[in-house]
mmCIF file of C-alpha atoms in Angstrom:
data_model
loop_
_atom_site.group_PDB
_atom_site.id
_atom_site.type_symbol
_atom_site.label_atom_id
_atom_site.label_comp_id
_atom_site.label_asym_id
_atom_site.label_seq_id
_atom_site.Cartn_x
_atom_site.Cartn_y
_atom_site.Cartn_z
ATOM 1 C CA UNK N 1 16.551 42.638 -44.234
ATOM 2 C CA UNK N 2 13.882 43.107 -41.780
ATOM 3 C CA UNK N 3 14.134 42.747 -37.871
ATOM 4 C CA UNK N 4 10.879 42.208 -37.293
ATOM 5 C CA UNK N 5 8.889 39.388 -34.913
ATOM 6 C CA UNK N 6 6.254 39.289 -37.068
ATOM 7 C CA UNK N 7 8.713 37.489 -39.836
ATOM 8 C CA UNK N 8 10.463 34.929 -37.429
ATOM 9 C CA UNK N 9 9.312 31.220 -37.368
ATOM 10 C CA UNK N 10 10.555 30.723 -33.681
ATOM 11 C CA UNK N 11 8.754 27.600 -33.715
ATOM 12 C CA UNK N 12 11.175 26.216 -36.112
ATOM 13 C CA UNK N 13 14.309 27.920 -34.795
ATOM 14 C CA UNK N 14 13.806 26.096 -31.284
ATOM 15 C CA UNK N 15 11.403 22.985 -31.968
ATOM 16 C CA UNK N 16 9.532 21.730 -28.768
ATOM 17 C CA UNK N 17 11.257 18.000 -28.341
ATOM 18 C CA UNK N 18 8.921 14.965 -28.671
ATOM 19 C CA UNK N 19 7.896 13.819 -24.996
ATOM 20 C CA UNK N 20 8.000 10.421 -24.356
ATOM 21 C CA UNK N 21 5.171 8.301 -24.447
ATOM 22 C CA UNK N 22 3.270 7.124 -21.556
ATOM 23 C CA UNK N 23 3.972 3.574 -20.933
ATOM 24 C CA UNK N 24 1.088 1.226 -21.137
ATOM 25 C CA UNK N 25 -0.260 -0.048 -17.976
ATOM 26 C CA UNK N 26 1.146 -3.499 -16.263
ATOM 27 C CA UNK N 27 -0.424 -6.661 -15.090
ATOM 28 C CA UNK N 28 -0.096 -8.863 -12.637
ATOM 29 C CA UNK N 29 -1.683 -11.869 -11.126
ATOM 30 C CA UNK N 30 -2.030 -12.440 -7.840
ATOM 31 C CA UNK N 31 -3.222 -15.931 -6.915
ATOM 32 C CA UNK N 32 -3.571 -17.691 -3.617
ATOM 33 C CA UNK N 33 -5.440 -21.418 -2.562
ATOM 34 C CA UNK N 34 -6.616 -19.660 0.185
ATOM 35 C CA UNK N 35 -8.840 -17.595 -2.396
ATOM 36 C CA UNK N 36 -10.775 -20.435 -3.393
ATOM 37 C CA UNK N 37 -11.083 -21.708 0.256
ATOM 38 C CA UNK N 38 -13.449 -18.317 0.760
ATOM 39 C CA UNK N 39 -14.597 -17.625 -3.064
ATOM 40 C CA UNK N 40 -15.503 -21.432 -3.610
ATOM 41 C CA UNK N 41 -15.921 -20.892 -7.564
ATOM 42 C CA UNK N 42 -18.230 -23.033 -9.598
ATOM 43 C CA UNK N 43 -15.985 -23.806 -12.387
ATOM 44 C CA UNK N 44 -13.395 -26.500 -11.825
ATOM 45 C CA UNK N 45 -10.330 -23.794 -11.602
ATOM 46 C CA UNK N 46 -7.951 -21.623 -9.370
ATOM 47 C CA UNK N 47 -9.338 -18.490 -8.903
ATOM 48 C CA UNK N 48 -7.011 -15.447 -9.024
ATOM 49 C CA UNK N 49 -7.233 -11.913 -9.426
ATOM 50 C CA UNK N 50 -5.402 -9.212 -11.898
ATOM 51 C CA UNK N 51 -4.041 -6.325 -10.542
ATOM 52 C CA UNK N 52 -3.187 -3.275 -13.669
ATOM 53 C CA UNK N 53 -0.923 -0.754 -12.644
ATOM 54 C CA UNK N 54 -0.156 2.648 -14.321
ATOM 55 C CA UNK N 55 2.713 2.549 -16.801
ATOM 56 C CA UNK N 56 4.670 5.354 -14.888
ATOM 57 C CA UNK N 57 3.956 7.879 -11.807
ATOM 58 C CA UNK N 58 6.169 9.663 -9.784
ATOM 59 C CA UNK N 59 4.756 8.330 -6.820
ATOM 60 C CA UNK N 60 5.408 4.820 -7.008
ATOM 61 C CA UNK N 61 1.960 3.762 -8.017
ATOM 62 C CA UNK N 62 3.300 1.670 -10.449
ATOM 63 C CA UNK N 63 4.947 -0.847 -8.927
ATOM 64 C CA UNK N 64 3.108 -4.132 -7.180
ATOM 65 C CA UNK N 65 5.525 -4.148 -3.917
ATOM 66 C CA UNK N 66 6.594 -6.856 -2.640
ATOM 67 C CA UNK N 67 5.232 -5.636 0.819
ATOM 68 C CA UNK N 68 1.695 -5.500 -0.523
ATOM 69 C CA UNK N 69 2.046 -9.039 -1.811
ATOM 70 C CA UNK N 70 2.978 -10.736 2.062
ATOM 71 C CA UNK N 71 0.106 -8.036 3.202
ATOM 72 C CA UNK N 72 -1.991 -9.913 0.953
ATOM 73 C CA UNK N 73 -0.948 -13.305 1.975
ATOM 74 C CA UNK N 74 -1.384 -12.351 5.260
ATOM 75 C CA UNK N 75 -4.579 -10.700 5.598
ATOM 76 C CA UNK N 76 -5.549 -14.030 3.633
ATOM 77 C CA UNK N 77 -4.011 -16.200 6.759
ATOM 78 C CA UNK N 78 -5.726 -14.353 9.189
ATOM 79 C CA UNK N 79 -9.095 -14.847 8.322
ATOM 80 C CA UNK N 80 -8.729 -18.676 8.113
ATOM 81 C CA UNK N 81 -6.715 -19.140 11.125
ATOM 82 C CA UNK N 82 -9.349 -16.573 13.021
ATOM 83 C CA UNK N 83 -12.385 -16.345 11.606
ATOM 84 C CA UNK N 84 -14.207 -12.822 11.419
ATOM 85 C CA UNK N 85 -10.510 -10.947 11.951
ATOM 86 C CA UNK N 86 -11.220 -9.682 8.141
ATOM 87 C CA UNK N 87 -15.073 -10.753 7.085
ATOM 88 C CA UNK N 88 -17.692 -8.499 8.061
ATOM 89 C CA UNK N 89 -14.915 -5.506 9.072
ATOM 90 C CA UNK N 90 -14.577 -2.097 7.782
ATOM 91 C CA UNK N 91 -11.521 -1.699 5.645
ATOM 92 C CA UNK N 92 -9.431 1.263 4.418
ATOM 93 C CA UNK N 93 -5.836 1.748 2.342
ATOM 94 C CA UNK N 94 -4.028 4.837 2.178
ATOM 95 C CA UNK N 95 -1.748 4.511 -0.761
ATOM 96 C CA UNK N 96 -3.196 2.192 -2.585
ATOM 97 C CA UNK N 97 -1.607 2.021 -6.195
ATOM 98 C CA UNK N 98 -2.860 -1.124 -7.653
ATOM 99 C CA UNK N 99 -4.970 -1.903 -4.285
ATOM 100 C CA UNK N 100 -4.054 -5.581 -4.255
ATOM 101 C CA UNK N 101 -4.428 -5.763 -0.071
ATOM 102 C CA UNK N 102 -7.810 -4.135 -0.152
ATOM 103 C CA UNK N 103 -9.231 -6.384 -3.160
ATOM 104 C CA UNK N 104 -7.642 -9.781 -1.410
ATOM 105 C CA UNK N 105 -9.794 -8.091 1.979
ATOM 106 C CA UNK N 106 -12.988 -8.162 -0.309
ATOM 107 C CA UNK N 107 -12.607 -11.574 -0.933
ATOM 108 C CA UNK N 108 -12.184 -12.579 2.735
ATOM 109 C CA UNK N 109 -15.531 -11.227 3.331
ATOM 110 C CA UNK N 110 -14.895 -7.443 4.281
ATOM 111 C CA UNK N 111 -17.835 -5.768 5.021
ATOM 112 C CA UNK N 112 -16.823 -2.208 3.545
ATOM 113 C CA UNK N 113 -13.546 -1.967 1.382
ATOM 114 C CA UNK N 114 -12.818 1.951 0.536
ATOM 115 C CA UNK N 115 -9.544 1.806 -1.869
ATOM 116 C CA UNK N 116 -7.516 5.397 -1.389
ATOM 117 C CA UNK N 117 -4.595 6.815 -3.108
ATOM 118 C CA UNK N 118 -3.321 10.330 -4.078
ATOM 119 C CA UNK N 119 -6.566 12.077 -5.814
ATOM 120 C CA UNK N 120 -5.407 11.967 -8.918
ATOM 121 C CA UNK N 121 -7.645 10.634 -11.913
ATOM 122 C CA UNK N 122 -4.885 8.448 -13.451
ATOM 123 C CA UNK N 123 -4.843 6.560 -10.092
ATOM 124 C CA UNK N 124 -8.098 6.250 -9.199
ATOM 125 C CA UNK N 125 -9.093 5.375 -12.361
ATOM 126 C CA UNK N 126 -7.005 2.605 -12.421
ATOM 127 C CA UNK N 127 -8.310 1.120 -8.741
ATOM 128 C CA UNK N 128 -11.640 1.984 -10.440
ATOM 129 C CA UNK N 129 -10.626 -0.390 -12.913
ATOM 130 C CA UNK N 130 -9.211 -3.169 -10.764
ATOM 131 C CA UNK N 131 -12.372 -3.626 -9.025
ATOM 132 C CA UNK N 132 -14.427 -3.717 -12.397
ATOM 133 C CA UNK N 133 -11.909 -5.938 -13.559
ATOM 134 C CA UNK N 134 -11.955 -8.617 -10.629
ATOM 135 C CA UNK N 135 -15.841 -8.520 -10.192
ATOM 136 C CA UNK N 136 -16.284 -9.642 -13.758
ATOM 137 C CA UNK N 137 -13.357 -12.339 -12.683
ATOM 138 C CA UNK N 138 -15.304 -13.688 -9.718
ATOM 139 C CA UNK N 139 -18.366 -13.634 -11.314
ATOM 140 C CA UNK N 140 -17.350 -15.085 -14.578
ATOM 141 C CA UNK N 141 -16.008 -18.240 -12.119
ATOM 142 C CA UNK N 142 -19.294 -18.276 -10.524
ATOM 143 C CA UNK N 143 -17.851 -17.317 -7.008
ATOM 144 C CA UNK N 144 -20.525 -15.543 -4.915
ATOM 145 C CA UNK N 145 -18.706 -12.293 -3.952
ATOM 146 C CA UNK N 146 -19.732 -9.102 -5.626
ATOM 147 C CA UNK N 147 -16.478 -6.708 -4.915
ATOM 148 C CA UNK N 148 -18.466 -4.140 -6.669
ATOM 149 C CA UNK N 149 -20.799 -4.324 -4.206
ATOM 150 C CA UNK N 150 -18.891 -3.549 -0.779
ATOM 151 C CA UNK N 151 -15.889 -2.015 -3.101
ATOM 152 C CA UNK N 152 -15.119 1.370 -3.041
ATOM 153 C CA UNK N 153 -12.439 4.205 -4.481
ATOM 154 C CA UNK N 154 -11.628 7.199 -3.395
ATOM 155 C CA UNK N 155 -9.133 10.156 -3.299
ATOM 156 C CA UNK N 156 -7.557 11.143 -0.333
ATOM 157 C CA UNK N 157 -4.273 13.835 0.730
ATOM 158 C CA UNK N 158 -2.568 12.302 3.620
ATOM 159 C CA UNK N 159 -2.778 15.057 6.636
ATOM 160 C CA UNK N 160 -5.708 16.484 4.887
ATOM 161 C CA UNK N 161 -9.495 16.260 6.088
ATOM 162 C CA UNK N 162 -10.731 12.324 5.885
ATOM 163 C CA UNK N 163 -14.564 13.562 6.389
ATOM 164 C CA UNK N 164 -15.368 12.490 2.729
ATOM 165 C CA UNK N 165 -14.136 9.024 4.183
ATOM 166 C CA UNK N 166 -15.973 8.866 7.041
ATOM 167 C CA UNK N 167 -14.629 7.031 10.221
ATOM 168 C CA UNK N 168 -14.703 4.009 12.593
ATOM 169 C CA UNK N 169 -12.663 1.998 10.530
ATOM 170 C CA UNK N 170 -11.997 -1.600 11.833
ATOM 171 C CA UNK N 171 -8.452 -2.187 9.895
ATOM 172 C CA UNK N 172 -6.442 0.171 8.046
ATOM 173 C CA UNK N 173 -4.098 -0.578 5.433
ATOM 174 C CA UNK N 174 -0.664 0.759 4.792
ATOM 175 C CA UNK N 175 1.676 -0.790 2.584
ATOM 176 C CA UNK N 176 5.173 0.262 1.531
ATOM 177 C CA UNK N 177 4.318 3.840 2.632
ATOM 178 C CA UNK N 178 7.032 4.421 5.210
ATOM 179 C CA UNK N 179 9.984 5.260 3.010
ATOM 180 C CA UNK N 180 8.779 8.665 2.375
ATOM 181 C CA UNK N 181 10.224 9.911 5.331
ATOM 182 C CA UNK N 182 8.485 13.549 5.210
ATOM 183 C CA UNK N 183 5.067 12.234 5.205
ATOM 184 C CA UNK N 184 5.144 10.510 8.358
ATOM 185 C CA UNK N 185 3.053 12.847 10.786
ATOM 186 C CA UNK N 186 0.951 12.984 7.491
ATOM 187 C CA UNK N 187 -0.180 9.249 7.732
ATOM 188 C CA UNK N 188 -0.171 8.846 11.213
ATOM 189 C CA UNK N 189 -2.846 12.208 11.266
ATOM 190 C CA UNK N 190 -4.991 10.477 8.693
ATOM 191 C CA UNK N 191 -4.746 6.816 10.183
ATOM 192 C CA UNK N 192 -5.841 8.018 13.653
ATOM 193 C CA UNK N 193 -8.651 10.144 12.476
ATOM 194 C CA UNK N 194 -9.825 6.847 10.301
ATOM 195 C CA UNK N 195 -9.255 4.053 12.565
ATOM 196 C CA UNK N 196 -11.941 3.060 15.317
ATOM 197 C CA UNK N 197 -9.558 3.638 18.645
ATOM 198 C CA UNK N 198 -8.202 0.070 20.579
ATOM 199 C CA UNK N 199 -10.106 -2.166 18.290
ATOM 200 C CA UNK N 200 -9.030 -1.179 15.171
ATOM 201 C CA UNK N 201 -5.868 -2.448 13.513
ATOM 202 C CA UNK N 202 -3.419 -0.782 11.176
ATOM 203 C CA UNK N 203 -1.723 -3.178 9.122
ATOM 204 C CA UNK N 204 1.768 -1.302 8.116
ATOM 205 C CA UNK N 205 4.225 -3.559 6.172
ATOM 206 C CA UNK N 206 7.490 -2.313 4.519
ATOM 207 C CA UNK N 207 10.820 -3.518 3.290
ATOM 208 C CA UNK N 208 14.004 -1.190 3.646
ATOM 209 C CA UNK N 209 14.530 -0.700 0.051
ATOM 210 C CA UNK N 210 17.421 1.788 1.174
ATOM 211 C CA UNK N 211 19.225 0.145 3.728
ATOM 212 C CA UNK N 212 21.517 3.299 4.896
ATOM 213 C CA UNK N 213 18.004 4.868 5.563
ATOM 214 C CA UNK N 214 16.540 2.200 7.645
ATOM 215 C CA UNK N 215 16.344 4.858 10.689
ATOM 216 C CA UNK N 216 14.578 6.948 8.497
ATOM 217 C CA UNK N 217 12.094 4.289 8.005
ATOM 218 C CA UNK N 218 11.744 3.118 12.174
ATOM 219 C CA UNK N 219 11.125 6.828 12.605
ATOM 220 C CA UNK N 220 7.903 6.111 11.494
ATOM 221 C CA UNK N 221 7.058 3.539 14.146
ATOM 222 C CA UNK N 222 8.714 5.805 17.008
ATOM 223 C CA UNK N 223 6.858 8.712 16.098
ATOM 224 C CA UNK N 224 3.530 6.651 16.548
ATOM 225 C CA UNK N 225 4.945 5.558 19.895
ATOM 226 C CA UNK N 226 4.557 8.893 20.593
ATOM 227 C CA UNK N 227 1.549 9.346 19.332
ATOM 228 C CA UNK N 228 -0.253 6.615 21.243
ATOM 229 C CA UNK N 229 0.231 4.044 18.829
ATOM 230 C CA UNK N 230 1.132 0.300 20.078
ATOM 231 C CA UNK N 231 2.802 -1.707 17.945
ATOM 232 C CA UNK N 232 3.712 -4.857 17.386
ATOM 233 C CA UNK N 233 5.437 -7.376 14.509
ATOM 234 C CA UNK N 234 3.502 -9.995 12.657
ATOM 235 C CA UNK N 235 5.463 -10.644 9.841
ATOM 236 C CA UNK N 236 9.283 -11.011 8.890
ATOM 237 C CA UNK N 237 10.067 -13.124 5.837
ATOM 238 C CA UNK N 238 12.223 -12.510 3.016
ATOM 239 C CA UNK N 239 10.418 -11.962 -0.786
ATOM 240 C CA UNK N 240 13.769 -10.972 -2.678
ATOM 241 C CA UNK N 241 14.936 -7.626 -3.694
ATOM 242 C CA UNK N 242 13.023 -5.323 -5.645
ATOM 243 C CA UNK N 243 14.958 -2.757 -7.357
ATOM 244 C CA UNK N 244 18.635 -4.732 -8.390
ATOM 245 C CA UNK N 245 20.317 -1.106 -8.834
ATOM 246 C CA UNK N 246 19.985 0.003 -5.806
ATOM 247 C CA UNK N 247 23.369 -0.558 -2.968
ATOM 248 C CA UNK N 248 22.882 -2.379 0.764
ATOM 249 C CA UNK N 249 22.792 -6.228 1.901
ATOM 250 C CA UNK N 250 20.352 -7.515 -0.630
ATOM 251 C CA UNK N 251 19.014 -9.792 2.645
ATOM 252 C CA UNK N 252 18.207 -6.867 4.166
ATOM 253 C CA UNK N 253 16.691 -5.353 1.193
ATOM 254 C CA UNK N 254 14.983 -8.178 0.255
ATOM 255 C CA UNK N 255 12.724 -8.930 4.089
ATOM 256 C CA UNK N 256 9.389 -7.593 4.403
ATOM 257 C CA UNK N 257 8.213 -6.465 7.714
ATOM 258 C CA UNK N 258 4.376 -6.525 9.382
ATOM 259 C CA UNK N 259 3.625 -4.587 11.991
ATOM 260 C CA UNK N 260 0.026 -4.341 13.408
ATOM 261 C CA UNK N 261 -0.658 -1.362 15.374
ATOM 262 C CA UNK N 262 -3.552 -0.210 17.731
ATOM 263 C CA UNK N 263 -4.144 3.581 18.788
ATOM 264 C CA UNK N 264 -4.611 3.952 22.756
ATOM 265 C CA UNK N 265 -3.949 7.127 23.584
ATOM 266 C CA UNK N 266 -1.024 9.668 23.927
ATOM 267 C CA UNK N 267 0.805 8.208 26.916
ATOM 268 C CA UNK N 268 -0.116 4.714 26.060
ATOM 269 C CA UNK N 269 1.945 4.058 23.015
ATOM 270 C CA UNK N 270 4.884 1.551 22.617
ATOM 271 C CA UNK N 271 7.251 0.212 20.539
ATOM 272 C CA UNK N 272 10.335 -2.021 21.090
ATOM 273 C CA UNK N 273 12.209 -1.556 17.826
ATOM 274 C CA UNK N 274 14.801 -4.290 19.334
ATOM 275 C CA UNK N 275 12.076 -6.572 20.702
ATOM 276 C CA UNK N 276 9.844 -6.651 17.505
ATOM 277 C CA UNK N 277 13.100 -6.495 15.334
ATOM 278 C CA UNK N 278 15.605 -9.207 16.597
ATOM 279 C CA UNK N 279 18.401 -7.287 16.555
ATOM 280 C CA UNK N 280 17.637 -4.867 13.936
ATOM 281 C CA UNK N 281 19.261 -1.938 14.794
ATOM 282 C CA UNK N 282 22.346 -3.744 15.372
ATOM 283 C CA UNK N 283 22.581 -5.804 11.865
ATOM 284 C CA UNK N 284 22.027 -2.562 10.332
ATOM 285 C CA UNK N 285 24.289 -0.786 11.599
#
């Protein structure tokens, strides 16, 4: 009997498992009748938009948050109730993952819309999708806007250098991005190198999917303080919980929060998490 390698099959002694397969990618459809109030479609229909996501990534990209939804709805409000606060502005997301906030800006009349997420092809192929996808949409209905046109997708490392992005940026978008805790100095480095100082707006909205955390998560919004960030709420309403496994007051998991935020200067920032919460920190606790 021979000991030799050359005669072993190790292949079939210890057979590689079978990895799963990828799941296939979501939809969703994200509709609005403040859509057709600026899209004003020929054909005799609602417009609304679909928004694919990637079957599975470990960094959340493929799940349509609840947060991004009211950032949506909002950024949708704001233009009607104050005309040129979103048409004819610059707009960038960090973390985009389907980039439903960004393509809902395009259709308000954003002048610029550049659609970021981790630079990884999977993802950006997918946003590169979502705009394909919603300018055949629009144009199919006849509506006038060409998100193609004024659309935009890009990779970006949070922290890392944002010259490929250029600058001056009018509003930023940042949505659901707060729960990872570690990355915090990360955005804020990014945002502030991105945004056009005092006039520009950084739209941050968030739920605290992880109640016990919820420090965690304000430590974001002190640490801008800091920074020369001022802040201020916008938005508190409740959209349900999103992930039914997870422990904490569901009400608590369930409420989106909108901050906007402006960058003054170090010694200028401020933030009232009391004030701008109602009692937050006390309910939580």
């Amino acid at each position: 009997m021979s000991n030799s390698d050359e005669e072993l099959d190790f292949g079939t002694m210890f057979p590689e498992p079978a990895r799963p397969a990828t799941p296939p990618p979501t939809h969703h459809t994200y509709a609005s009748p403040l859509l057709n109030t600026f899209l004003r479609p020929t054909e005799d229909t609602d417009v609304s938009l679909t928004i694919q996501l990637v079957g599975s990534d470990p960094l959340w990209g493929h799940v349509l948050w609840n947060a991004g939804v009211s950032l949506a709805d909002y950024l949708l409000h704001l233009e009607s109730t104050q005309p040129g606060a979103v048409s004819g502005n610059k707009v960038l997301e960090l973390g985009a993952g389907g980039g439903l906030p960004s393509l809902v800006a395009g259709c308000a009349g954003a002048e610029k819309v550049v659609i970021t997420d981790y630079p990884e092809e999977s993802l950006l192929d997918n946003l590169r999708w979502n705009v394909a996808e919603n300018t055949r949409i629009l144009r199919s209905a006849g509506c006038g806007t060409d998100l193609s046109a004024h659309v935009s997708v890009g990779g970006h490392l949070w922290g890392k250098d944002t010259a490929s992005l250029g600058k001056g940026y009018d509003i930023l978008i940042l949505s659901d991005l707060i729960f990872n805790h570690s990355q915090h100095t990360a955005l804020l480095y990014s945002s502030e190198a991105l945004i056009t100082p005092h006039s520009g707006r950084a739209y941050v909205f968030h739920s605290h999917h992880l109640p016990q955390y919820y420090l965690r998560d304000l430590g974001f919004f002190t640490l801008a303080a800091e920074r020369g960030w001022r802040v201020r709420r916008v938005v508190r309403e409740h959209r349900g919980v999103m992930f039914t496994e997870d422990e904490g007051d569901e009400a608590k998991r369930g409420t989106v929060w909108g901050w906007e935020m402006r960058f003054v200067g170090v010694g200028s920032g401020r933030w009232d998490p009391e004030e701008h919460s109602d009692g937050l920190t006390g309910i939580m606790i």
